[in-house]
Short mmCIF file of C-alpha atoms in Angstrom, two decimals:
data_model
loop_
_atom_site.label_atom_id
_atom_site.label_comp_id
_atom_site.label_asym_id
_atom_site.label_seq_id
_atom_site.Cartn_x
_atom_site.Cartn_y
_atom_site.Cartn_z
CA MET A 1411 -3.54 -42.61 12.47
CA THR A 1412 -2.89 -41.14 9.03
CA PHE A 1413 -1.26 -37.76 8.56
CA ALA A 1414 -4.50 -36.40 7.05
CA ASP A 1415 -6.49 -37.50 10.11
CA TRP A 1416 -3.99 -35.93 12.49
CA TRP A 1417 -3.84 -32.75 10.40
CA ASP A 1418 -7.61 -32.28 10.75
CA ILE A 1419 -7.28 -32.54 14.54
CA PHE A 1420 -4.21 -30.30 14.64
CA TYR A 1421 -5.73 -27.68 12.33
CA SER A 1422 -9.03 -27.43 14.19
CA THR A 1423 -7.40 -27.47 17.67
CA TYR A 1424 -4.20 -25.50 17.35
CA CYS A 1425 -4.92 -23.18 14.40
CA LYS A 1426 -8.58 -22.23 13.94
CA GLY A 1427 -9.70 -19.74 16.54
CA VAL A 1428 -6.16 -19.55 17.94
CA LEU A 1429 -4.08 -18.02 15.17
CA SER A 1430 -4.93 -15.05 12.97
CA PHE A 1431 -7.33 -15.60 10.11
CA GLY A 1432 -4.58 -14.93 7.55
CA CYS A 1433 -2.22 -17.41 9.20
CA VAL A 1434 -4.93 -20.10 9.31
CA GLN A 1435 -5.65 -19.55 5.62
CA GLU A 1436 -1.96 -19.76 4.73
CA TYR A 1437 -1.51 -23.00 6.68
CA GLY A 1438 -4.44 -24.50 4.80
CA ILE A 1439 -2.82 -23.56 1.48
CA ILE A 1440 0.52 -25.09 2.54
CA TYR A 1441 -1.20 -28.30 3.53
CA ASN A 1442 -3.00 -28.57 0.19
CA LYS A 1443 0.02 -27.66 -1.91
CA HIS A 1444 2.97 -29.24 -0.13
CA TYR A 1445 1.86 -32.12 2.08
CA VAL A 1446 -0.08 -34.21 -0.45
CA LEU A 1447 2.54 -36.95 -0.35
CA LEU A 1448 1.81 -37.54 3.35
CA TYR A 1449 -1.99 -37.59 3.29
CA ASP A 1450 -2.54 -41.37 3.39
CA MET A 1451 0.62 -42.31 5.27
CA ASP A 1452 0.53 -43.46 8.86
CA LEU A 1453 2.26 -40.94 11.12
CA SER A 1454 4.72 -43.55 12.33
CA ASP A 1455 5.70 -44.49 8.77
CA ILE A 1456 6.79 -40.99 7.74
CA LYS A 1457 10.57 -40.79 7.37
CA PRO A 1458 12.99 -37.86 6.91
CA ILE A 1459 13.08 -38.52 3.16
CA HIS A 1460 9.34 -37.89 2.97
CA ILE A 1461 9.80 -34.60 4.84
CA GLN A 1462 12.53 -33.57 2.41
CA GLN A 1463 10.26 -34.39 -0.52
CA CYS A 1464 7.57 -32.13 0.95
CA VAL A 1465 10.07 -29.29 1.39
CA ASN A 1466 11.25 -29.83 -2.20
CA THR A 1467 7.74 -29.11 -3.50
CA ALA A 1468 8.35 -25.49 -2.46
CA ALA A 1469 11.57 -25.21 -4.48
CA GLU A 1470 10.09 -22.63 -6.86
CA TYR A 1471 8.63 -20.55 -4.04
CA SER A 1472 10.19 -17.86 -1.85
CA VAL A 1473 12.55 -18.71 1.01
CA SER A 1474 9.80 -17.59 3.36
CA ARG A 1475 7.38 -20.17 1.96
CA LYS A 1476 10.02 -22.92 2.06
CA ARG A 1477 10.70 -22.23 5.72
CA LYS A 1478 7.00 -22.17 6.55
CA VAL A 1479 6.53 -25.55 4.84
CA TYR A 1480 9.36 -26.91 7.01
CA PHE A 1481 8.51 -25.32 10.37
CA LEU A 1482 4.77 -25.95 10.14
CA LEU A 1483 5.50 -29.61 9.53
CA HIS A 1484 7.88 -29.58 12.49
CA ARG A 1485 5.12 -28.19 14.71
CA VAL A 1486 2.60 -30.72 13.42
CA PHE A 1487 4.85 -33.57 14.54
CA GLU A 1488 5.78 -31.91 17.83
CA GLN A 1489 2.10 -31.78 18.76
CA ALA A 1490 1.64 -35.39 17.60
CA ILE A 1491 4.47 -36.39 19.97
CA PHE A 1492 2.98 -34.32 22.80
CA ASN A 1493 -0.36 -36.06 22.34
CA GLY A 1494 1.17 -39.51 22.24
CA TYR A 1495 0.54 -40.42 18.60
CA VAL A 1496 4.23 -40.80 17.65
CA ASP A 1497 7.54 -41.00 19.47
CA PHE A 1498 9.82 -39.41 16.90
CA ASN A 1499 9.84 -36.17 14.88
CA PRO A 1500 11.24 -36.97 11.40
CA VAL A 1501 11.53 -33.26 10.63
CA GLU A 1502 14.41 -33.06 13.13
CA LYS A 1503 16.58 -35.09 10.73
CA VAL A 1504 16.08 -32.61 7.86
CA LYS A 1505 17.92 -29.30 7.67
CA PRO A 1506 15.64 -26.25 7.49
CA PRO A 1507 15.91 -24.02 4.39
CA LYS A 1508 18.45 -21.30 5.01
CA LYS A 1509 17.13 -17.89 5.86
CA ILE A 1510 18.41 -15.19 3.50
CA ARG A 1511 18.57 -11.72 4.94
CA LYS A 1512 18.18 -8.94 2.40
CA ASN A 1513 18.53 -5.21 2.86
CA VAL A 1514 15.25 -3.64 3.84
CA GLN A 1515 13.87 -1.54 0.99
CA LEU A 1516 12.80 1.96 1.97
CA PHE A 1517 12.01 5.34 0.50
CA GLU A 1518 14.96 7.65 -0.08
CA PRO A 1519 14.40 11.40 0.67
CA GLU A 1520 14.00 12.28 -3.02
CA GLN A 1521 11.42 9.51 -3.44
CA ILE A 1522 9.45 10.73 -0.42
CA GLU A 1523 9.38 14.19 -1.96
CA GLN A 1524 8.20 12.78 -5.33
CA LEU A 1525 5.56 10.55 -3.75
CA PHE A 1526 4.04 13.32 -1.66
CA ASP A 1527 4.20 16.40 -3.82
CA THR A 1528 0.44 15.98 -4.22
CA TYR A 1529 -1.59 16.80 -1.11
CA ASN A 1530 -5.03 15.22 -0.89
CA ALA A 1531 -7.04 12.81 1.27
CA THR A 1532 -5.02 9.76 0.14
CA SER A 1533 -1.63 11.37 0.56
CA ARG A 1534 -2.61 12.63 4.01
CA MET A 1535 -3.52 9.08 5.03
CA LEU A 1536 -0.22 7.70 3.71
CA LEU A 1537 1.77 10.53 5.24
CA LEU A 1538 0.27 9.76 8.64
CA GLU A 1539 1.35 6.15 8.14
CA LEU A 1540 4.86 7.33 7.27
CA TRP A 1541 5.15 9.72 10.20
CA THR A 1542 3.77 7.35 12.86
CA GLY A 1543 4.94 3.90 11.68
CA LEU A 1544 1.52 2.39 12.39
CA ARG A 1545 0.63 -0.99 10.95
CA ARG A 1546 -2.00 -0.81 8.23
CA GLY A 1547 -4.70 -2.38 10.39
CA GLU A 1548 -3.90 0.04 13.21
CA LEU A 1549 -4.04 3.02 10.84
CA LEU A 1550 -7.42 2.05 9.41
CA ALA A 1551 -8.84 1.35 12.88
CA LEU A 1552 -7.92 4.82 14.15
CA HIS A 1553 -10.84 6.66 15.76
CA TRP A 1554 -10.74 10.29 16.85
CA ASP A 1555 -11.14 9.03 20.41
CA ASN A 1556 -7.63 7.52 20.03
CA ILE A 1557 -6.08 10.93 19.31
CA ASN A 1558 -4.99 13.12 22.21
CA PHE A 1559 -4.05 16.53 20.89
CA ASP A 1560 -3.27 17.92 24.36
CA LYS A 1561 -0.69 15.22 25.06
CA ARG A 1562 0.26 15.02 21.36
CA CYS A 1563 -0.02 11.26 21.04
CA ILE A 1564 -2.03 8.38 19.56
CA ASN A 1565 -3.32 5.61 21.77
CA VAL A 1566 -2.89 2.51 19.60
CA CYS A 1567 -5.35 0.06 21.12
CA GLN A 1568 -7.18 -1.63 18.23
CA THR A 1569 -6.66 -2.95 14.74
CA ILE A 1570 -8.60 -4.23 11.75
CA VAL A 1571 -8.29 -7.98 11.10
CA ASN A 1572 -9.70 -10.40 8.56
CA SER A 1573 -12.03 -13.11 9.84
CA ASP A 1574 -14.44 -15.73 8.50
CA GLY A 1575 -17.17 -13.11 8.57
CA GLY A 1576 -15.10 -10.45 6.85
CA GLN A 1577 -13.10 -7.61 8.34
CA ARG A 1578 -13.71 -6.56 11.92
CA ILE A 1579 -12.23 -4.34 14.59
CA ARG A 1580 -10.20 -6.22 17.19
CA ALA A 1581 -9.92 -4.37 20.50
CA THR A 1582 -6.17 -4.92 20.78
CA THR A 1583 -3.11 -4.68 18.58
CA LYS A 1584 -1.27 -7.43 16.69
CA ASN A 1585 0.88 -8.33 19.70
CA ASN A 1586 -2.01 -7.83 22.18
CA ARG A 1587 -0.33 -4.81 23.75
CA ASP A 1588 -1.63 -1.26 23.63
CA ARG A 1589 0.99 1.41 23.07
CA VAL A 1590 1.26 5.19 22.90
CA VAL A 1591 2.86 6.79 19.86
CA PRO A 1592 4.02 10.41 20.39
CA LEU A 1593 3.34 12.95 17.66
CA ASN A 1594 5.75 15.51 16.31
CA ASP A 1595 4.70 18.89 14.90
CA TYR A 1596 4.15 17.62 11.36
CA ALA A 1597 2.03 14.66 12.49
CA VAL A 1598 -0.15 17.03 14.54
CA HIS A 1599 -0.46 19.25 11.46
CA LEU A 1600 -1.52 16.25 9.38
CA LEU A 1601 -4.15 15.20 11.88
CA ASN A 1602 -5.56 18.71 11.99
CA ASP A 1603 -5.82 18.73 8.19
CA ILE A 1604 -7.46 15.29 8.19
CA ARG A 1605 -9.99 16.56 10.71
CA THR A 1606 -10.62 19.70 8.66
CA TYR A 1607 -10.82 18.22 5.15
CA ASP A 1608 -11.45 14.47 5.39
CA SER A 1609 -13.13 13.27 8.59
CA PHE A 1610 -14.06 15.27 11.67
CA ASN A 1611 -15.66 12.50 13.76
CA GLY A 1612 -15.71 8.71 14.11
CA TYR A 1613 -12.98 6.88 12.23
CA LEU A 1614 -10.26 8.90 10.54
CA PHE A 1615 -10.38 6.85 7.34
CA LYS A 1616 -13.82 5.64 6.33
CA CYS A 1617 -15.63 3.77 3.62
CA CYS A 1618 -17.46 6.18 1.33
CA GLY A 1619 -20.85 7.25 2.65
CA SER A 1620 -20.59 5.40 5.97
CA ASP A 1621 -19.02 5.61 9.39
CA THR A 1622 -17.29 2.27 9.08
CA PRO A 1623 -13.52 2.09 8.79
CA MET A 1624 -11.93 1.82 5.37
CA SER A 1625 -11.33 -1.78 4.26
CA PHE A 1626 -7.94 -3.19 3.36
CA ARG A 1627 -9.17 -3.60 -0.20
CA THR A 1628 -10.17 0.05 -0.51
CA TYR A 1629 -6.91 1.11 1.07
CA HIS A 1630 -4.86 -0.87 -1.46
CA GLU A 1631 -6.97 0.41 -4.37
CA ARG A 1632 -6.40 3.99 -3.28
CA TYR A 1633 -2.72 3.39 -2.64
CA LYS A 1634 -2.12 1.89 -6.08
CA ALA A 1635 -4.17 4.56 -7.87
CA TYR A 1636 -2.38 7.37 -6.04
CA TYR A 1637 1.04 5.80 -6.58
CA LYS A 1638 0.36 5.34 -10.29
CA SER A 1639 -0.61 9.01 -10.63
CA GLN A 1640 2.64 10.04 -8.93
CA GLN A 1641 4.66 7.78 -11.23
CA HIS A 1642 3.10 9.56 -14.19
CA LYS A 1643 4.60 12.76 -12.80
CA HIS A 1644 7.91 11.16 -11.83
CA ASN A 1645 9.02 8.44 -14.24
CA ASP A 1646 11.97 7.41 -12.05
CA LEU A 1647 9.82 6.75 -8.96
CA PRO A 1648 10.01 2.98 -8.33
CA TYR A 1649 6.94 1.20 -7.01
CA MET A 1650 7.15 0.10 -3.39
CA THR A 1651 4.54 -1.59 -1.25
CA PRO A 1652 2.75 0.29 1.56
CA HIS A 1653 4.67 -1.59 4.24
CA LYS A 1654 7.80 0.25 3.09
CA LEU A 1655 6.33 3.36 4.72
CA ARG A 1656 6.70 1.60 8.09
CA HIS A 1657 10.19 0.41 7.11
CA THR A 1658 11.12 4.00 6.27
CA PHE A 1659 9.76 5.34 9.57
CA ALA A 1660 11.79 2.84 11.58
CA SER A 1661 15.00 3.12 9.55
CA TYR A 1662 15.10 6.91 9.58
CA LEU A 1663 14.46 6.97 13.35
CA LEU A 1664 17.48 4.74 13.81
CA GLN A 1665 19.55 6.86 11.43
CA SER A 1666 18.48 9.95 13.39
CA GLY A 1667 19.99 8.54 16.58
CA ALA A 1668 17.06 6.76 18.23
CA ASP A 1669 18.11 3.63 20.11
CA ILE A 1670 16.73 0.32 18.91
CA GLU A 1671 14.73 -0.31 22.10
CA THR A 1672 12.84 2.98 21.61
CA VAL A 1673 12.09 2.10 17.99
CA LYS A 1674 10.93 -1.35 19.08
CA ASN A 1675 8.40 0.22 21.44
CA LEU A 1676 7.20 2.73 18.85
CA LEU A 1677 6.62 -0.05 16.31
CA GLY A 1678 4.92 -2.32 18.83
CA HIS A 1679 7.37 -5.20 18.41
CA THR A 1680 7.67 -7.77 21.18
CA ASP A 1681 11.20 -8.77 20.24
CA VAL A 1682 14.08 -6.43 19.43
CA ALA A 1683 15.28 -9.02 16.90
CA THR A 1684 12.28 -8.10 14.75
CA THR A 1685 13.20 -4.43 14.97
CA SER A 1686 16.77 -5.18 13.94
CA LEU A 1687 15.47 -6.19 10.52
CA TYR A 1688 14.64 -2.52 9.95
CA VAL A 1689 18.21 -1.38 10.52
CA HIS A 1690 19.23 0.03 7.18
CA SER A 1691 22.24 1.97 6.10
CA SER A 1692 21.57 3.95 2.98
CA TYR A 1693 24.16 4.25 0.24
CA LYS A 1694 24.66 7.93 1.07
CA LEU A 1695 25.42 7.14 4.71
CA MET A 1696 27.79 4.36 3.72
CA GLN A 1697 29.53 6.69 1.25
CA ALA A 1698 29.88 9.36 3.95
CA ALA A 1699 31.36 6.80 6.35
CA VAL A 1700 33.87 5.60 3.77
CA ASN A 1701 34.86 9.19 2.96
CA LYS A 1702 35.76 9.72 6.63
CA LEU A 1703 37.96 6.62 6.76
CA LYS A 1704 41.51 7.28 7.99
CA PHE A 1705 44.39 5.04 9.05
CA ASP A 1706 46.49 7.58 10.93
#
């Protein structure tokens, strides 16, 4: 069996309908860009050198892409072994690309003040994202039925996902676990303002003129337009992606004394190792720590 023949089986059985739409799309791109060398080769003829050559095709890409090229290929052969098509995984003889851990980028207090010194429908949406740490899909899927003002919490039980038929609401979160996110006074204030000025029923953030949730595309268009307008007011405000709002939420919670297990549950992570990536020590905190250093 050729690699291309096995890939078709693997892709349709273990990817489509099993993994997220975005992940399936990305795997297809990796196959078309990085595995061309293997297409016509018999599975049993593929050697470690061929694996290394495939990994080398991602040399100009990010470390994340390089590792995906490697580990996807590893999984492809593991399933081939499990199904009895080959006896050996050539990927095992090739070292995976090293993972480089970088400091998580987040908004400093001055930048938060600059970004949100305008108060309108878009800033209220982004502020709610900042003050709750919700994933973007969870934020856009929020319905007023998910908000409990009496108990001051959000029931996070659905998310927006991409699919073959476009975007849809999935009745569970990314990790298939519902969670409750408590609200502080400012988050409650934000929600009251959103209900008063932006949306009083149905979804909190809607497409114009409808009761359908805002799309990812519309969200990003509004985010970029709003951010650009704030940069016109503040020339030193660096551009950061929306996900940095979630980074900031998590990092400041940790800096404020929250334990990592609590932050993990608030973010909806399944593994505390994922949460640890959000641990960030700002320059000011590091400077304060150094200033307190004594050897007596």
